[in-house]
Amino acid sequence: MKLGDFLVFLTVVAFAVNVAGADNDSTAKQLDQIVITGSKTARPMSNLPTNINVVKEKQIEKLAVENVDEALKYEEGIYNKRSKGLMESMAGLVMRGFAGTDQVLILLDGQPLNNGYVGRPQYNNIPIEDIQRIEVARGPFSSLYGGNAMAGVVNLISRIPAQKALRFRGGATGGKDAGFNTNLYTGYEDVLFNGKLGVALSFSQKRDEGYVTTELFKTASPGTRGVTVDGVTPTTDRSGAERFLIGEAGLNSAENRSVGGKLWINLNERHSIKTGLSAAWYSYRNSYGRSFLTDSLGRVRDTGYVRFLYKDTMYSISSKLAPNNFLDGSGGQGSLIYTIAYNAILSDEFKFTAGGGLTNQFENWYTSVGTASTRAGGSGKISLSPNTKGNVDLQIEMKNLLPQNNVIAGVSIEATTSETKESNLNDWQNEDELDTLTYTSAGKSVSGGILINDEFTILRDRGILSNLILNAGARFDYWRTMDGMNRDYTSTKVNNHYKDHSKVAFSPRGGMTLNLNVAPVWKPTFWVSAGKAFRPPTNYDLYRTWLSSTGWITEGNPDLKPETMISIEAAMIHRLFNNRLQINLTGYQNMITDMVYTTTISDSLKIKRKENLGKVQTRGIETGLNVRPVSILQLFSNYSWTDAIVHENAVNPASVYKRVTLVPEHIVNFGFQVEKGWVMARAGTRYVSKRYSLDNNSDTLTGVYGSYDPFFTTDVRLSIKPREYISFVFTANNIFNNEYYDYYRAPGRTLGGEVVLKF
């Protein structure tokens, strides 16, 4: 990755370049626009001491991506972890040194999507075509939102119908090393009763026939046991230990379907209701794998003991080959998401909002093969973890009740429940043929918070000073666990019922923003901020213990405490020449206590456990330079440096002064977008540096299955819009076909096209 390292150096020297201009679909920070996420109410971005980006509808369309997390992959400081396309059931966003999918709060129209089990949203289930804009606010936001908002908040805001419209999107992509993918969306919008009622209905289906993502290995030692075979390839694991490639798993495919509806009810000019309901189903499958081994007669060998010649010595595979070595299970999720919000303008000074949401993951399962599994059937296992999360928020906004002050105050409550059951299957290929129950775990939690936040304009319009604004607030939260338990029915020793326990958290945050108008061609903005955040452990962290296919046991920990963080931040943005040139630079440092972390307990016994780390420090820089040299051309690039280091871990000292797992040190994005008339062309390149998955960072090797390689990919888009109602889009992802592993084998080059209709 010498080219990638050079790009890191080049971008640091240049302070990065991130597309810009003054148009609505630019990726520049348009500080005069109104945002919601950074303050829980509609405020100008320039008033807020926060690094915020907004991806608007037109820009989403030009990105031509299929999933909402992919719309953020070129945003500064964000690594969207999606290692194998639609088949990635655990996609997530890594921000500011936090790789946990439950450490970034994801909202849909202001309501949390992080589920009640692992705290992770299922991005595959959210049709990106329904999203009008995405707001990303980086940094700690527990002072406004409570738990989960450690690294930042991402708010997905649905489209509001403005007129009667029918939308259609259909496309397909494919490639030699990526499979064939289809995407179909249709949506209907209407405004009825003289604007009193808005209606939106949508249906989405995504299907990927898949590709081979998993390779199969065995260890071996000198010996003569078994049949002599060819086809063995010597290699290593991610830490350098010797192993041998003997085959590959089958095609890993996936499908997603979702249907949804939304209503906007304008009771009058001052009162409105917005509500939505969506249901989604996601599943992934694996076809039969194959062995690379052949005997002297050319017959494929996938059973019994085998031997092979290696370094002029005969080696024997350490364990007997069996049909189940070349089989893998399947999985699926079904979810129901409901949101509702009521807005009331009580007077010129008072505004009241009430909102609520329910995320019911009524299906959440995966199967695994057993020792007796074959292509014809045989026993297996299934794990089912349905869960539910609900919340209610009440908020009042008071404008200029005190001169130059905008105050919000609110209360919220949130509850989760989850239960995991593991059972044997009579047939590993049929998830409905349940046999005996072998394991169960369950838990509930409830939390409540009270918040207040004030935006105070200290000075306004004093010479070159446009304004000086203080934002300060705090939130008090109470968190409690209930009915925690786990039981292993195969052992009388594991039957635990845990005591309820509770914690309180106080999360203040304050910041100062200075906006200057030095000259018509130069408008700088500066801010500093500091705050505290917390995140309680999930039910999964507390109670779930499971065995992986590699033989490692990951134990839950019912004694976990909430993780807490103190954060400081300083930033500047320079807008020049009517926003044709924009430079931004943000620096931050986070001091984290009791971070919930998967820690190695014993390498020999293959045991990991969720533990609270003593101290972790993350610090970083997010920088960009936005340029529009001519009206038809935008150039973009940004650079992020993240130094995330463990400083105290009494359970595993080998992880001390090592990097936090799955957090890249360097991220670089750059590219261009040119648009003239009915033609638009765009190219974007992304570099992500090496990540570590082991807490002692011993997985230093790259280019092997299970490693998290640095990668360098380029995507290209060409859109032709001959009429206002129709667009033809041609796409090329990973156009240079760079090969790398993001644990799994990453997709190769894909080429595709789609048609977008709007009537």
mmCIF file of C-alpha atoms in Angstrom, residues 161 187-190 198-202 260-264:
data_model
loop_
_atom_site.group_PDB
_atom_site.id
_atom_site.type_symbol
_atom_site.label_atom_id
_atom_site.label_comp_id
_atom_site.label_asym_id
_atom_site.label_seq_id
_atom_site.Cartn_x
_atom_site.Cartn_y
_atom_site.Cartn_z
ATOM 1 C CA PRO A 161 -44.192 14.864 0.389
ATOM 2 C CA GLY A 187 -42.532 4.794 -3.894
ATOM 3 C CA TYR A 188 -45.706 6.850 -4.004
ATOM 4 C CA GLU A 189 -46.277 10.261 -2.423
ATOM 5 C CA ASP A 190 -49.300 12.520 -2.321
ATOM 6 C CA GLY A 198 -49.176 13.977 3.327
ATOM 7 C CA VAL A 199 -48.857 10.293 2.464
ATOM 8 C CA ALA A 200 -45.826 8.242 1.443
ATOM 9 C CA LEU A 201 -45.698 4.516 0.652
ATOM 10 C CA SER A 202 -42.674 2.531 -0.462
ATOM 11 C CA GLY A 260 -43.198 1.224 4.725
ATOM 12 C CA GLY A 261 -45.648 4.065 5.034
ATOM 13 C CA LYS A 262 -45.596 7.560 6.513
ATOM 14 C CA LEU A 263 -48.217 10.167 7.311
ATOM 15 C CA TRP A 264 -47.782 13.904 7.819
#
